[in-house]
mmCIF file of C-alpha atoms in Angstrom:
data_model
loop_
_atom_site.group_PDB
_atom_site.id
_atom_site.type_symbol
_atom_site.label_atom_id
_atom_site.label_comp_id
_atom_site.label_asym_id
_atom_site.label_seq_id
_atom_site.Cartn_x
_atom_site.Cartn_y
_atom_site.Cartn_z
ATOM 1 C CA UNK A 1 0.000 0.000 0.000
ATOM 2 C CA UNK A 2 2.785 2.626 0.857
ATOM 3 C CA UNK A 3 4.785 1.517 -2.273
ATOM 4 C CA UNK A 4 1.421 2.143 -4.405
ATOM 5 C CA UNK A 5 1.102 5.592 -2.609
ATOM 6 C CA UNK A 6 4.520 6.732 -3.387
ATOM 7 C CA UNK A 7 3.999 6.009 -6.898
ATOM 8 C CA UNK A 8 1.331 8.161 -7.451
ATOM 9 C CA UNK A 9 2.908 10.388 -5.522
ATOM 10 C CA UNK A 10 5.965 10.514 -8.235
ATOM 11 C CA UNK A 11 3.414 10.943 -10.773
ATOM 12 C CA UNK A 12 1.564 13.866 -9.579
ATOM 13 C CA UNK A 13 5.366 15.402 -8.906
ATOM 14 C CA UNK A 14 6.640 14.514 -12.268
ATOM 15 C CA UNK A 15 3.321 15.970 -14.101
ATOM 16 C CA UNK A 16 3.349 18.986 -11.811
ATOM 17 C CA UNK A 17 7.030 19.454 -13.327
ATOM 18 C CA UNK A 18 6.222 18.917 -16.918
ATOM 19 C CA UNK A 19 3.326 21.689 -16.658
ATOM 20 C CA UNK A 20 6.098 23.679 -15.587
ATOM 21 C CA UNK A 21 8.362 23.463 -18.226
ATOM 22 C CA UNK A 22 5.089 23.637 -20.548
ATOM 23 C CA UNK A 23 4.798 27.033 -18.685
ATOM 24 C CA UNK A 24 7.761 28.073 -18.934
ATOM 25 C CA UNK A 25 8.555 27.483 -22.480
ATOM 26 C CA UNK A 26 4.611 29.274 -23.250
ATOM 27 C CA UNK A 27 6.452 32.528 -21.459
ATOM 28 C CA UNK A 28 9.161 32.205 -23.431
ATOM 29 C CA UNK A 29 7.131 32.432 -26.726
ATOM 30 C CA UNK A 30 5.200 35.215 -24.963
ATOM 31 C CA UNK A 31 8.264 37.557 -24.374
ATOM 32 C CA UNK A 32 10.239 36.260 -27.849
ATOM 33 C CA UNK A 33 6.540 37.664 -29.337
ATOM 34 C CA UNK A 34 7.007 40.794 -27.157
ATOM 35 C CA UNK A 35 10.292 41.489 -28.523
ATOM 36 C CA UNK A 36 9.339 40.397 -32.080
ATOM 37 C CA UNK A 37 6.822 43.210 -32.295
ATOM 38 C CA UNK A 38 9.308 45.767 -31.232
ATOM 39 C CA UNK A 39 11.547 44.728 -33.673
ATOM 40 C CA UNK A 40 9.046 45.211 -36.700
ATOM 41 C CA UNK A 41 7.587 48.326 -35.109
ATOM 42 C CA UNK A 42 10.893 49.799 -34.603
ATOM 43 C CA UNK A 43 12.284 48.925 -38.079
ATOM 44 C CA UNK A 44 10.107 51.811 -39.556
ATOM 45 C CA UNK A 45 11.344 55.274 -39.796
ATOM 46 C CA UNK A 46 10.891 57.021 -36.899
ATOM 47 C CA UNK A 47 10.070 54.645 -34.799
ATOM 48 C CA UNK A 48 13.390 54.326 -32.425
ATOM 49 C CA UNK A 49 13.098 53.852 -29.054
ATOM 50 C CA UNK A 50 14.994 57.043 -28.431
ATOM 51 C CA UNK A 51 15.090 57.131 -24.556
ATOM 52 C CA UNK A 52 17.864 56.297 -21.532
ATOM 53 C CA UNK A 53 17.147 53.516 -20.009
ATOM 54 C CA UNK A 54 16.429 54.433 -16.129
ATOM 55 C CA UNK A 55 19.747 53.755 -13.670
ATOM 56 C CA UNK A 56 17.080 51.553 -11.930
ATOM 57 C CA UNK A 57 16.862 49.381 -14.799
ATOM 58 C CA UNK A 58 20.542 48.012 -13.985
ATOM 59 C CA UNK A 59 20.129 48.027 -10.727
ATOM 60 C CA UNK A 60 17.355 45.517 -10.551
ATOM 61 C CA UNK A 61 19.432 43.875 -12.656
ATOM 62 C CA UNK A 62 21.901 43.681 -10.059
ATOM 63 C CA UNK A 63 19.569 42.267 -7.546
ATOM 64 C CA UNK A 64 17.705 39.460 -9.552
ATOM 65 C CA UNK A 65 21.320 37.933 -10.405
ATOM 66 C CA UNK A 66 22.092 38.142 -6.343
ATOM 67 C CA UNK A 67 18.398 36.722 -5.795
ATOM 68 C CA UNK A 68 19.661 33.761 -8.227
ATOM 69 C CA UNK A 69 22.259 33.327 -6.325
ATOM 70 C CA UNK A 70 20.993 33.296 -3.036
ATOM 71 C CA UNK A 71 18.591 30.706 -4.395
ATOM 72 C CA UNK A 72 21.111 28.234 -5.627
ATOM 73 C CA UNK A 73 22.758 28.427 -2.130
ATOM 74 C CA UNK A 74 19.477 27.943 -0.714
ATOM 75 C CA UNK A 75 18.932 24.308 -2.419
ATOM 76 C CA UNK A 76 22.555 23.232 -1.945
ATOM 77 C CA UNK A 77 21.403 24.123 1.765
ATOM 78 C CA UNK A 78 18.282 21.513 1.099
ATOM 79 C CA UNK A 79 20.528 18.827 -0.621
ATOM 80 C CA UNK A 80 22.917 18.575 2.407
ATOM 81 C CA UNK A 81 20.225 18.854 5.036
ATOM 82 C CA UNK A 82 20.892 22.339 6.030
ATOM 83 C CA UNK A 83 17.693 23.046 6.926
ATOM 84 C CA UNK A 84 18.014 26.822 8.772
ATOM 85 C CA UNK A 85 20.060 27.636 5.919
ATOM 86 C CA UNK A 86 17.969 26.915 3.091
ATOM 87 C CA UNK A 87 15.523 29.074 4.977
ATOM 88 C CA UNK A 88 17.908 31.670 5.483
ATOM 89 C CA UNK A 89 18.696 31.916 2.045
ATOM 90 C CA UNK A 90 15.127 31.146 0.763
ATOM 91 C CA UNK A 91 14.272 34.379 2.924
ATOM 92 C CA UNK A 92 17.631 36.392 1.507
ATOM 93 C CA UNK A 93 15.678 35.261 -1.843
ATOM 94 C CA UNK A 94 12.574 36.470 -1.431
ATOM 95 C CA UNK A 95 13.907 40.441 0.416
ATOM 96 C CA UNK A 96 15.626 40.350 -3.402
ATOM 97 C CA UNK A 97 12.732 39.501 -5.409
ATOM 98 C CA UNK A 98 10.801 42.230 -3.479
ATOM 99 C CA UNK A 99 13.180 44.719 -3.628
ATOM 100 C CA UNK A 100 13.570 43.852 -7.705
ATOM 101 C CA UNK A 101 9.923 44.103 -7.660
ATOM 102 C CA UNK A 102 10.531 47.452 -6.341
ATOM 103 C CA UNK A 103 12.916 48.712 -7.922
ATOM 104 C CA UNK A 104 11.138 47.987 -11.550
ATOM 105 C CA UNK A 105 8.274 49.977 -10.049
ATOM 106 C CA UNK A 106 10.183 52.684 -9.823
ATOM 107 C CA UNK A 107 11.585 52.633 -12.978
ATOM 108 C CA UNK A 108 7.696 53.268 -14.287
ATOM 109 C CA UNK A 109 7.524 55.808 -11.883
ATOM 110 C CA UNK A 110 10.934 57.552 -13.549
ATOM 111 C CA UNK A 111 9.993 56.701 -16.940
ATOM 112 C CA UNK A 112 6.112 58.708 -16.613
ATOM 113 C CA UNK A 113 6.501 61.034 -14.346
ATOM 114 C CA UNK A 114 10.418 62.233 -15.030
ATOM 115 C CA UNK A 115 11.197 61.515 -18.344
ATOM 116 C CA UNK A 116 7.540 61.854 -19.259
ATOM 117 C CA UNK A 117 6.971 58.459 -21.764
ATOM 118 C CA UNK A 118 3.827 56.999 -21.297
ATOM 119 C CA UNK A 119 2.414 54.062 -21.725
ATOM 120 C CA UNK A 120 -0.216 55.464 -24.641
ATOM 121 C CA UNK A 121 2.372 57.029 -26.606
ATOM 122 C CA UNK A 122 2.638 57.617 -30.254
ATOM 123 C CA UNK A 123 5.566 56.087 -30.409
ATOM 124 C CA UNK A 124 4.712 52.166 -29.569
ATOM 125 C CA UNK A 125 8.432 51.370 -29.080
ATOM 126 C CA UNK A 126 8.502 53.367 -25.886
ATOM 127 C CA UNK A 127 4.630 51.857 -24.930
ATOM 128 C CA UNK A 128 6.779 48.126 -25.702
ATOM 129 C CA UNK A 129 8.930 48.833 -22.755
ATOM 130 C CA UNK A 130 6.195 48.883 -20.108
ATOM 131 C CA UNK A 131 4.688 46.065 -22.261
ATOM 132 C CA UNK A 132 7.672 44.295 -21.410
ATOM 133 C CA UNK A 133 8.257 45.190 -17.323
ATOM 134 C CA UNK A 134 4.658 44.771 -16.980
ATOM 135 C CA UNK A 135 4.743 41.044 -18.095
ATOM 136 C CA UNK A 136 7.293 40.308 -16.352
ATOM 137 C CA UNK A 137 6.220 41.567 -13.332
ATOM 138 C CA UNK A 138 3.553 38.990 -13.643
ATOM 139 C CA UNK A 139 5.860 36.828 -13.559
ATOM 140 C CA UNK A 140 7.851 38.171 -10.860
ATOM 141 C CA UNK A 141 4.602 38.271 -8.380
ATOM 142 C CA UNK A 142 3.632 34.530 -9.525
ATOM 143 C CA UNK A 143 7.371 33.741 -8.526
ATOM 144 C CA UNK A 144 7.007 35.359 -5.440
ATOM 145 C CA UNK A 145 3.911 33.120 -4.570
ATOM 146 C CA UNK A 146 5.732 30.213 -5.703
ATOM 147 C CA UNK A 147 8.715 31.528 -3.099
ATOM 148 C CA UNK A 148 6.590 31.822 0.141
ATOM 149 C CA UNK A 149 4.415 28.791 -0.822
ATOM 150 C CA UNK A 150 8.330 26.705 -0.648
ATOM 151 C CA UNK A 151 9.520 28.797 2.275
ATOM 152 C CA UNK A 152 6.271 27.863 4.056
ATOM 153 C CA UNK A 153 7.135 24.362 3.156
ATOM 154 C CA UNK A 154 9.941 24.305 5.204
ATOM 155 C CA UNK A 155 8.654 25.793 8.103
ATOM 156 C CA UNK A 156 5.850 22.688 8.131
ATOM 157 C CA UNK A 157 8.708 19.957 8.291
ATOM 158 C CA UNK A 158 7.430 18.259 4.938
ATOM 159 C CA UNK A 159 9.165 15.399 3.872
ATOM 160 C CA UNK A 160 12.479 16.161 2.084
ATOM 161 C CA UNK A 161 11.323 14.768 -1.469
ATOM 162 C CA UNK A 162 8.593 17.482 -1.726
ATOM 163 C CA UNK A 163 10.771 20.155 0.375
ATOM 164 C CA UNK A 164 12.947 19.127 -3.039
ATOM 165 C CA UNK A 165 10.651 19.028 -5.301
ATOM 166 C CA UNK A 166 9.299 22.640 -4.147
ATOM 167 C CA UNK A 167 13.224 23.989 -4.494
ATOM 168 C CA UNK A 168 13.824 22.496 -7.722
ATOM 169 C CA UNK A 169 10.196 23.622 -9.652
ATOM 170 C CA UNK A 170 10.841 27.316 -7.508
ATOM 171 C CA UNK A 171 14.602 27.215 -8.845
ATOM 172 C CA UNK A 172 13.621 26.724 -12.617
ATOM 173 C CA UNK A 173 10.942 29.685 -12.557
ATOM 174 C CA UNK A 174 12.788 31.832 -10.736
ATOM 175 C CA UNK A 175 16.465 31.022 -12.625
ATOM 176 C CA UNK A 176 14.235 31.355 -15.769
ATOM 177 C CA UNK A 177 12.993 34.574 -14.745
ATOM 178 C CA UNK A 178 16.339 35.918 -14.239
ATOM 179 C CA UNK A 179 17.401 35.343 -17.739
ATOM 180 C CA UNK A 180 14.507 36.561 -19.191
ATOM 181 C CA UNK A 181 14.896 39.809 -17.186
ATOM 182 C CA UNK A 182 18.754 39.890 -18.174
ATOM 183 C CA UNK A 183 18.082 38.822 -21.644
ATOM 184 C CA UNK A 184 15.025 41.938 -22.190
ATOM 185 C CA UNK A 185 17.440 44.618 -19.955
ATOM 186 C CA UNK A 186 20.306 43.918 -22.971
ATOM 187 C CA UNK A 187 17.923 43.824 -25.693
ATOM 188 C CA UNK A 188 16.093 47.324 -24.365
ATOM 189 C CA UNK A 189 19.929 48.707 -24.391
ATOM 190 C CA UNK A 190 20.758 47.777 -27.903
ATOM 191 C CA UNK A 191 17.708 49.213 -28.976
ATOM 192 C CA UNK A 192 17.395 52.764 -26.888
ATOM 193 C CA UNK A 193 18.276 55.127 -30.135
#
């Protein structure tokens, strides 16, 4: 009976995993889209970007490599049995996706109320750029979720193949995220004139 249960209980883990890479690669195609549309927006004449990029822009940059980082410390901490320092670090993670959360925020805030570029602006290539915080801030907050609902996890004492389970499904999104982030800050760079 306990060998039956612990199948099933490999299945619902290994189809919980595939939906996340399903996910993961249907945000992928989302922001490739994103970026796609710039690109034939922006190819017309007239139609450059033509705006800094706000300081706070690298600087969240900054932060969601450290949060990466804290992360992958946080599951070595789970492999090895460490269990008040995968919490540690899993709490280290989560101040850093907050404070990337943040700072993004505030790079609206400079971009509409300093530098005046809207969102509804005749120019779509500068309306693309909140396009593209604004998803992945969506992201961001359902990674955020995903953090506390694994942090929670270890705080209950569940057994270590789920605590696992939880770090490796919340180390994909959240590692995947990063890139993403890295990946649209480089191609928004390229493309400011």
């Amino acid at each position: 009976m306990a060998r039956m249960e612990q199948d099933n209980d490999r299945l619902n883990l290994g189809a919980k995993k595939f939906s996340m890479w399903i996910f993961i690669f249907t945000s992928f195609m989302l922001f490739a889209a994103f970026t796609s549309g710039f690109i034939v927006y922006s190819g017309g004449s007239g139609h450059g970007l033509n705006v800094i990029m706000p300081q706070s822009f690298l600087y969240s940059t900054i932060v969601i490599v450290l949060s990466s980082g804290s992360l992958f410390l946080a599951s070595k901490a789970a492999k090895a049995l460490q269990f008040d320092k995968q919490k540690l670090y899993l709490w280290i993670t989560l101040g850093l996706g907050l404070a990337f959360f943040a700072l993004q925020i505030y790079a609206c805030y400079v971009l509409t109320f300093k530098m005046q570029i809207y969102f509804v602006d005749p120019n779509a290539s500068r309306s693309f750029v909140y396009v593209f915080v604004g998803a992945h801030l969506v992201h961001i907050f359902a990674a955020l979720l995903l953090l506390i609902n694994t942090l929670i996890g270890t705080y209950r004492n569940i057994p270590q193949v789920r605590n696992m389970f939880k770090m490796e499904l919340t180390s994909i999104f959240w590692h995947f995220l990063d890139i993403i982030w890295i990946y649209l800050y480089v191609f928004l760079l390229l493309n400011h004139n």
